[in-house]
Short mmCIF file of C-alpha atoms in Angstrom, two decimals:
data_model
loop_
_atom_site.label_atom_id
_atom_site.label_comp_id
_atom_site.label_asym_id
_atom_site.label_seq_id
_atom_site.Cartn_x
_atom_site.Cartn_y
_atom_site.Cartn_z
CA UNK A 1 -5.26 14.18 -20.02
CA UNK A 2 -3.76 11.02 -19.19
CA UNK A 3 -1.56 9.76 -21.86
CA UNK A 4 -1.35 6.49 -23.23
CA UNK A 5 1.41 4.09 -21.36
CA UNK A 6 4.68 3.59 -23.43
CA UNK A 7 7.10 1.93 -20.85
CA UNK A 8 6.38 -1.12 -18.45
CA UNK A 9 7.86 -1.20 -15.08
CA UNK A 10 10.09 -4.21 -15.23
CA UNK A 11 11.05 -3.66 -11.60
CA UNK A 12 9.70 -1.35 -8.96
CA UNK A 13 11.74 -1.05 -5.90
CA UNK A 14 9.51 -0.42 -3.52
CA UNK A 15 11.16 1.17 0.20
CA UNK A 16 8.56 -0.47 2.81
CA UNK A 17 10.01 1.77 5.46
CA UNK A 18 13.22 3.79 6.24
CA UNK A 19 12.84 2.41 9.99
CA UNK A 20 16.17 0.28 10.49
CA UNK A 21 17.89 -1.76 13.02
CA UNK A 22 21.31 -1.00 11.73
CA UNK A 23 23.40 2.33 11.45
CA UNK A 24 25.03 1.59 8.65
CA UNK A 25 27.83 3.86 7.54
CA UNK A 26 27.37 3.70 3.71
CA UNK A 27 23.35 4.29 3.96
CA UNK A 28 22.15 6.46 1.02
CA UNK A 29 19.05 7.02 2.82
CA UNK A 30 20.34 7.59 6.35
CA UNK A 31 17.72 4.85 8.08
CA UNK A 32 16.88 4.88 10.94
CA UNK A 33 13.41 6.81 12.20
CA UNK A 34 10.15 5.47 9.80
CA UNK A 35 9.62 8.43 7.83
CA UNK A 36 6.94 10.84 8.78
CA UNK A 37 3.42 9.28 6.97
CA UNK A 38 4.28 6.41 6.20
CA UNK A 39 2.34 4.29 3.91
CA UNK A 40 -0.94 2.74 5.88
CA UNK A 41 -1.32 -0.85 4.80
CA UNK A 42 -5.03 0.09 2.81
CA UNK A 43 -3.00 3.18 1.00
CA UNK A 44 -0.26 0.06 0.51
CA UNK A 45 -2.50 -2.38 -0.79
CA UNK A 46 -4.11 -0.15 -3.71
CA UNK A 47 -0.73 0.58 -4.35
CA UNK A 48 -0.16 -3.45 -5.24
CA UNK A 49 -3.43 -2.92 -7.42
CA UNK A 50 -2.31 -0.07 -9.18
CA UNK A 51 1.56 -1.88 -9.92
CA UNK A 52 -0.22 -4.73 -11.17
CA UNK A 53 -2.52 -1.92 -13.37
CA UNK A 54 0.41 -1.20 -14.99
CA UNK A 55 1.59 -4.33 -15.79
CA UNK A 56 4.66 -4.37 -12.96
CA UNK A 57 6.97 -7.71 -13.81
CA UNK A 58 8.78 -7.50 -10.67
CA UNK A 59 8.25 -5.86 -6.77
CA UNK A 60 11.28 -5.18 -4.84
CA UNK A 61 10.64 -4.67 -0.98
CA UNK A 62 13.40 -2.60 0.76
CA UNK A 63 14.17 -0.36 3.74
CA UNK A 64 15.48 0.64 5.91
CA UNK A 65 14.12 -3.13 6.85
CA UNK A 66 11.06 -4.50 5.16
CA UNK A 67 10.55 -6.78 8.23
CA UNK A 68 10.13 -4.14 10.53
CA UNK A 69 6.88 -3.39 8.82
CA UNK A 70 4.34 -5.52 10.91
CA UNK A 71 2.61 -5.83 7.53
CA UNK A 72 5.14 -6.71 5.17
CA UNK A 73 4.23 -10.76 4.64
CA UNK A 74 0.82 -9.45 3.91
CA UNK A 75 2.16 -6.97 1.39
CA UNK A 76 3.85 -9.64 -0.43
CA UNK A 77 1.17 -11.56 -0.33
CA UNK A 78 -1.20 -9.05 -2.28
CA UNK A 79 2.28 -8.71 -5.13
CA UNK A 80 2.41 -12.79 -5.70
CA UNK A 81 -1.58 -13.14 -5.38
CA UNK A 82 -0.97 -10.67 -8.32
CA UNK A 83 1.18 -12.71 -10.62
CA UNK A 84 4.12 -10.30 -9.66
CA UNK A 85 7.46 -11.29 -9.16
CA UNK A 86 8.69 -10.64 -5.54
CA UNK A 87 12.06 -9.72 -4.17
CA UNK A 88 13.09 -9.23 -1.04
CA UNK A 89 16.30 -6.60 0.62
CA UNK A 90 16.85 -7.50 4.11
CA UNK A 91 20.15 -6.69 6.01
CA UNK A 92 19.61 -10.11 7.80
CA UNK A 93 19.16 -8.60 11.71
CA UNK A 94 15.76 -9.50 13.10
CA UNK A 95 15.24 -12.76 11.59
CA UNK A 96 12.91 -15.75 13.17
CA UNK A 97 11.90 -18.90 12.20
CA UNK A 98 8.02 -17.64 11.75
CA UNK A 99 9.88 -15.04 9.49
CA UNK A 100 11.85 -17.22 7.03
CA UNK A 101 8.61 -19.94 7.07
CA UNK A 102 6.63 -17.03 6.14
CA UNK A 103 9.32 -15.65 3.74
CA UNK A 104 9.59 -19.45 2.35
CA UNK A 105 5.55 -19.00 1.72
CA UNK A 106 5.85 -16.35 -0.91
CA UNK A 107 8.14 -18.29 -2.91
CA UNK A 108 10.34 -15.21 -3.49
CA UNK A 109 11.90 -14.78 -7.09
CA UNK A 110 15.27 -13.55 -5.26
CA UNK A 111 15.85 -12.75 -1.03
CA UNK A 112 19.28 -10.73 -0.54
CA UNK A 113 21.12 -9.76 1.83
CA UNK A 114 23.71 -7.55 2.73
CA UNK A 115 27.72 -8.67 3.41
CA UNK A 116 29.90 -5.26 3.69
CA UNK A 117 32.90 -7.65 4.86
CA UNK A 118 34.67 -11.34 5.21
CA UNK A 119 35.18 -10.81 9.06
CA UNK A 120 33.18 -9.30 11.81
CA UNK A 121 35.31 -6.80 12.32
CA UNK A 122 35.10 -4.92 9.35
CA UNK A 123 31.46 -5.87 8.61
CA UNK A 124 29.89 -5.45 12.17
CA UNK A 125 32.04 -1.67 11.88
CA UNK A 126 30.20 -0.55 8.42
CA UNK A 127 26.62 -1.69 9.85
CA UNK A 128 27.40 0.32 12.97
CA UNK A 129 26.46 -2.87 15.28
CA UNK A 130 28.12 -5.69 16.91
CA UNK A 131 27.04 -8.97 16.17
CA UNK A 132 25.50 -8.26 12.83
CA UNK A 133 27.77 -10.34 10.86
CA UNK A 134 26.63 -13.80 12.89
CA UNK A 135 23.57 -12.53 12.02
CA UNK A 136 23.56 -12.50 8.62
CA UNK A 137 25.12 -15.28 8.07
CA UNK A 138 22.75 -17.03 10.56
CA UNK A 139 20.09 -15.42 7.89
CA UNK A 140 21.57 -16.69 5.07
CA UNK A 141 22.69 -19.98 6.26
CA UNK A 142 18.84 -20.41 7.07
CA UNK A 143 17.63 -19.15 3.36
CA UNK A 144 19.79 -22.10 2.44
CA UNK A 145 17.97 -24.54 4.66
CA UNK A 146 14.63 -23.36 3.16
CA UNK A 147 15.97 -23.28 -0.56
CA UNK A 148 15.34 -19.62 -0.78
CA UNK A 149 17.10 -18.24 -4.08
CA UNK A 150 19.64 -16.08 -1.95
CA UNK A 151 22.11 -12.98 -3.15
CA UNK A 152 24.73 -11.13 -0.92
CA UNK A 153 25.21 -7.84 -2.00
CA UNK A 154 28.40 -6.11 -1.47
CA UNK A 155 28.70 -2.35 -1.45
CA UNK A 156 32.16 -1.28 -2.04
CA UNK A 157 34.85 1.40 -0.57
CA UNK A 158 37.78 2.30 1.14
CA UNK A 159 36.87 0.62 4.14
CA UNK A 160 35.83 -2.89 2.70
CA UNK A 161 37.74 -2.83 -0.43
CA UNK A 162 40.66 -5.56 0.69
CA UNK A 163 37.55 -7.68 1.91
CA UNK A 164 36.50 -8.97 -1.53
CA UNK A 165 38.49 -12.10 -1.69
CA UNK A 166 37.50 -13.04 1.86
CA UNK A 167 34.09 -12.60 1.10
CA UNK A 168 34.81 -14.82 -1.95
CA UNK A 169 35.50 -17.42 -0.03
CA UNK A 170 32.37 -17.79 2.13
CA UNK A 171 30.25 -17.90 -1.03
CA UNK A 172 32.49 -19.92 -3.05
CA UNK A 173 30.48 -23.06 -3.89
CA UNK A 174 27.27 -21.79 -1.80
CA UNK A 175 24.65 -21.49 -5.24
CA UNK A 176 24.43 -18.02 -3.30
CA UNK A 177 24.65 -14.95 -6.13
CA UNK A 178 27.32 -11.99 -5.25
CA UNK A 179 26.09 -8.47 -6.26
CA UNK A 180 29.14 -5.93 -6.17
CA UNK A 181 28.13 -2.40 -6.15
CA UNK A 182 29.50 1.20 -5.11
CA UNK A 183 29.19 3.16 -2.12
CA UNK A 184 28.42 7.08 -3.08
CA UNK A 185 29.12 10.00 -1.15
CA UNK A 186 24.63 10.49 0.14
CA UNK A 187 22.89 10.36 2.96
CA UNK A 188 25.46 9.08 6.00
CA UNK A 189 28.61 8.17 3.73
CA UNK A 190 31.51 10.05 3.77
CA UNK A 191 33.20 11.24 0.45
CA UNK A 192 36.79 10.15 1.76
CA UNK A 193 35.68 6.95 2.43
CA UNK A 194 34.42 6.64 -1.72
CA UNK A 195 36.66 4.64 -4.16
CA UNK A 196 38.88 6.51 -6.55
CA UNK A 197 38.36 6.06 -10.09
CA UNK A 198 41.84 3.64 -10.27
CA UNK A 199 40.32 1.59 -7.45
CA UNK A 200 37.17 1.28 -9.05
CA UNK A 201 38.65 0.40 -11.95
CA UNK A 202 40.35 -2.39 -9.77
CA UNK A 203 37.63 -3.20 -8.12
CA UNK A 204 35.89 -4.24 -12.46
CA UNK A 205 39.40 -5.93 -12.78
CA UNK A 206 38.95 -8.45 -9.69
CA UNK A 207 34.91 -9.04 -10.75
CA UNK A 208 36.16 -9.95 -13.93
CA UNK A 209 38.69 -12.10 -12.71
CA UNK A 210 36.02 -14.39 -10.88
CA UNK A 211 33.81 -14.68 -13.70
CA UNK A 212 36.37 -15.51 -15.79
CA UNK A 213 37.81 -18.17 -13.02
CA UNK A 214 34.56 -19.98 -11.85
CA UNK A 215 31.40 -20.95 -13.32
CA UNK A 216 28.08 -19.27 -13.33
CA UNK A 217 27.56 -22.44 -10.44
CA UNK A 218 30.67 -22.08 -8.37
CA UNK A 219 30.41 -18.21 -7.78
CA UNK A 220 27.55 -15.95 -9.88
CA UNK A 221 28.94 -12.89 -9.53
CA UNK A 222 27.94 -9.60 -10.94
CA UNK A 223 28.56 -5.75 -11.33
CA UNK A 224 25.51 -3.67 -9.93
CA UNK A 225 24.41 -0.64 -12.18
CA UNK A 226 27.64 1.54 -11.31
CA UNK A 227 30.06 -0.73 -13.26
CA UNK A 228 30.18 -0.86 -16.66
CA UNK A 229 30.17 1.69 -20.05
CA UNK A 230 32.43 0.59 -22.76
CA UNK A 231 35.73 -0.85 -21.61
CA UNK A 232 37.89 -1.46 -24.26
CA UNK A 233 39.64 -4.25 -21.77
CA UNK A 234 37.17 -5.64 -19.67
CA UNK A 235 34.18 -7.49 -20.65
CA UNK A 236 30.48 -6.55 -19.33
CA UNK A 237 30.52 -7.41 -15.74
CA UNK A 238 26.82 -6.67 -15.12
CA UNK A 239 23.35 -8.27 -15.97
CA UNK A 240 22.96 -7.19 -19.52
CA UNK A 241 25.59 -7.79 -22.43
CA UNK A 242 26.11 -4.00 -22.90
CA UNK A 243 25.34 -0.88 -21.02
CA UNK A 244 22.42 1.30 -22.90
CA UNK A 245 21.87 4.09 -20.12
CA UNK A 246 20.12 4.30 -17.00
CA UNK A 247 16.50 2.88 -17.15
CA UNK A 248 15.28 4.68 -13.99
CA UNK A 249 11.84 6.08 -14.97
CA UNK A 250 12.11 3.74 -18.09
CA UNK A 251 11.91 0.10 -16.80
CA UNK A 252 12.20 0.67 -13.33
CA UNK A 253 10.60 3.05 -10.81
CA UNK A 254 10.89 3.79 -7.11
CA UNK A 255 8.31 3.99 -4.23
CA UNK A 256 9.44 5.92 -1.36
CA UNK A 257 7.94 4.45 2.22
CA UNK A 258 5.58 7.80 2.02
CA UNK A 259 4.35 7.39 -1.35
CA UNK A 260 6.70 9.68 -2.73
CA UNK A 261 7.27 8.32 -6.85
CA UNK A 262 10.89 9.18 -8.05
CA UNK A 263 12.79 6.56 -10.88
CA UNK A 264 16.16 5.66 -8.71
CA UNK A 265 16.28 5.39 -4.93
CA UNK A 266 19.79 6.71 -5.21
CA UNK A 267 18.85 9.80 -6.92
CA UNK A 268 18.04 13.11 -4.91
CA UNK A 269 14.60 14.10 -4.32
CA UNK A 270 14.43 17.03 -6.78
CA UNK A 271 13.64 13.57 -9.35
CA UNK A 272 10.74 12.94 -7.66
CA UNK A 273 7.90 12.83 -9.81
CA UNK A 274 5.10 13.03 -7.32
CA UNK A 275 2.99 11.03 -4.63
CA UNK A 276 0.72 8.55 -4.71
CA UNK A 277 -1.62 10.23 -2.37
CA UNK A 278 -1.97 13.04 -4.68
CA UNK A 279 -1.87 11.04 -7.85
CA UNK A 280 -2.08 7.49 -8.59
CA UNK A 281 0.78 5.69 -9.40
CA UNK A 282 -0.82 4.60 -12.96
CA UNK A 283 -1.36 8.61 -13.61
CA UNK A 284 2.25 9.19 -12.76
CA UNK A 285 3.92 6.70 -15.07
CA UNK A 286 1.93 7.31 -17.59
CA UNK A 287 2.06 10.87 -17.78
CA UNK A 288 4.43 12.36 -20.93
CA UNK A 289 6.15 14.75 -18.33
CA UNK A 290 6.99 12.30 -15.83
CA UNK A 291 11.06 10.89 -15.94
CA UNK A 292 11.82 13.52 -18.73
CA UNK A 293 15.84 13.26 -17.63
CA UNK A 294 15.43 9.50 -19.13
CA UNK A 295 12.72 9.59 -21.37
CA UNK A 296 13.28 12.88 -23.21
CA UNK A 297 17.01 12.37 -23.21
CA UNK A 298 19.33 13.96 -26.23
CA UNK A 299 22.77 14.82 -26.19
CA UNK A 300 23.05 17.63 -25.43
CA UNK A 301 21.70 16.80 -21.83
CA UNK A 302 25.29 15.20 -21.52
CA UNK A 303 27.58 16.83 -18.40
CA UNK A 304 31.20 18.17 -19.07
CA UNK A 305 32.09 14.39 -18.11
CA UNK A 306 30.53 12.76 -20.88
CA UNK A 307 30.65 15.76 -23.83
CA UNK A 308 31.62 14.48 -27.07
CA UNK A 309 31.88 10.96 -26.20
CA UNK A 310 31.38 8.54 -28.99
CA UNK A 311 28.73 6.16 -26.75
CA UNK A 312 26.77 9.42 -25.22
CA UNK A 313 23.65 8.76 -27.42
CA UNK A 314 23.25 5.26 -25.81
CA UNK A 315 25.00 5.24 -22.37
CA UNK A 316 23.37 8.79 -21.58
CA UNK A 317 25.90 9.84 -19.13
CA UNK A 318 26.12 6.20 -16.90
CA UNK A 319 24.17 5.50 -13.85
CA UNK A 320 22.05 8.51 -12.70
CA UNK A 321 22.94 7.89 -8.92
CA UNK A 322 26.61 7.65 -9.44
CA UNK A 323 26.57 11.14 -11.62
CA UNK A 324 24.48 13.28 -9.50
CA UNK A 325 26.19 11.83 -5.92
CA UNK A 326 29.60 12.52 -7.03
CA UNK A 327 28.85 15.84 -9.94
CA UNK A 328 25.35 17.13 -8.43
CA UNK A 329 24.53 16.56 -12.33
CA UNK A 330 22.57 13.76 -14.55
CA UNK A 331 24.23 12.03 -17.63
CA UNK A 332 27.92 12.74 -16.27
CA UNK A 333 29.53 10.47 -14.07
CA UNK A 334 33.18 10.48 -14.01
CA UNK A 335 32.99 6.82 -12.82
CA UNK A 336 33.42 5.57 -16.60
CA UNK A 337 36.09 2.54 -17.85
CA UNK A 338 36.36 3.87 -21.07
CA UNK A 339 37.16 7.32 -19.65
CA UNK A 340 39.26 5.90 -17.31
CA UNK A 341 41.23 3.89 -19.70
CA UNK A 342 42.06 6.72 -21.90
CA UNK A 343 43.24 8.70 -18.95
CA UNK A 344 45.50 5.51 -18.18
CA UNK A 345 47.13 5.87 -21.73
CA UNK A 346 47.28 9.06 -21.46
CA UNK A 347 49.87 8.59 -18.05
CA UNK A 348 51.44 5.74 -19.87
CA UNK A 349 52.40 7.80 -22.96
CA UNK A 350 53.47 10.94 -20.63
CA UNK A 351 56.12 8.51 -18.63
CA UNK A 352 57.39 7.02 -22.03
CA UNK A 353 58.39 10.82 -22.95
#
């Protein structure tokens, strides 16, 4: 029996196809091929019914590339016609002029794009092609000529790490928005390439710098879902004021290219929760078993990581993706400023001995 809804999707993020143009070393997802089944556009375009069914705020289209989907404008079409916010992931590669005039059409709540370094060298190396940096910034230079509400997003590691304030400086003053996230050790990324916990903890040092430096105007710059949980030093450097746990399955659900349902992208596909083929997306959400990790969380789900620490009952562990990539567990990332900074003291006290 279906059970009555509880939770609103306040974002789904919604993977058009995992066909991409790019090889890009840090891909979760390992793009490339389309998957196998894909999606057709009628199976697609119940699926914008059903989202708005369920009273989805927000649509996030993402690959691999959305735009290699021959149907993707009229996809996001059938989300605005809908009264639903619509976002749009691109890596910037195959863009046109009939593309950004159609992309201009939608009036897009956000377009982003991604910039994995401040020369071509280092960013053409992570996306595994040559030439992709003009390209992006030909892409973003054109959002800017169409007044499209642009974000870079920056995925952080070893390789890209001394980038950042080169980067900086190509969106300094640009009214384009900087999201700084994490590379994790899925799909086609390397574990030695990943960020120790001290350069992580760098890496929230240097995004707190900037907000602290320029205005929300100059540079908006943000923290993705992998920064955060209860610094005693640094202030919040994502969207909301304080981290209260992953909301996958919560307030935000994922929509695999083959209608496969799971709450976080990042998150391995024992999480999935189903297919829309088999079950509607409305049944899925709704249903009192679905996103138990989130939705039925107590304590004692907490990993060794996160056992016994005063903010478990409200930051549940950290970000879902960045505890089972780097533990294979939920509710345990190591990744965690406040258990970082008591390891620090704990080295500072030991060399004062």
């Amino acid at each position: 029996m279906q059970q009555k809804q509880h939770y609103t999707p306040g974002q789904v993020v919604w993977e058009l196809t995992l066909k991409c143009n790019l090889r890009c070393i840090h891909c979760g997802s390992a793009a490339g091929k389309p998957r196998p089944n894909e999606l057709s556009t009628e199976e697609a375009i119940k699926l914008c019914q059903d989202l708005a069914e369920i009273n989805t705020q927000e649509v996030c289209f993402m690959g691999g590339e959305p735009f290699l989907r021959n149907d993707w404008f009229q996809l996001g079409r059938e989300i605005r016609d809908r009264g639903i916010k619509l976002l749009i992931i691109s890596n910037g590669y195959r863009v046109t002029k009939d593309s950004i005039s159609k992309l201009a059409s939608l009036q897009p709540y956000a377009v982003a794009t991604s910039l994995d370094g401040g020369t071509a060298t280092t960013h053409d190396y992570i996306r595994g092609t040559n030439g992709s940096f003009k390209k992006v910034m030909e892409f973003l230079s054109s959002c800017r000529t169409k007044n499209l509400p642009t974000t870079v997003i920056t995925t952080v590691n070893k390789l890209n790490m001394n980038d950042l304030p080169l980067i900086k400086e190509l969106l300094l003053g640009k009214t384009i928005a900087w999201q700084i996230q994490v590379a994790t050790p899925e799909g086609r990324f390397p574990r030695n390439y990943a960020l120790s916990k001290e350069e992580y903890y760098a890496i929230a040092l240097f995004i707190a710098s900037l907000r602290k430096k320029y205005t929300k105007k100059e540079l908006p710059v943000i923290g993705a879902h992998c920064f955060g949980y209860h610094s005693r030093a640094l202030p919040c450097i994502g969207l909301s004021p304080i981290w209260n746990g992953c909301v996958a399955g919560t307030s935000i659900l994922s929509i695999k290219s083959n209608g496969d349902v799971i709450g976080c992208l990042a998150t391995p596909e024992k999480y999935i929760e189903g297919n829309i083929r088999t079950r509607s997306i409305i049944e899925i959400w709704n249903s009192s078993e679905s996103f138990s990790y989130n939705r039925k969380f107590t304590v004692k789900k907490l990993g060794e990581n996160c056992r016994g620490c005063p903010y478990g009952a409200t930051c549940r562990g950290g970000c879902m993706g960045m505890s089972t990539a780097f533990t294979n567990q939920p509710h345990n990332t190591p990744y965690c400023f406040y258990k970082i900074e008591q390891e620090l003291s704990a080295k500072k006290r030991r060399r004062t001995v």
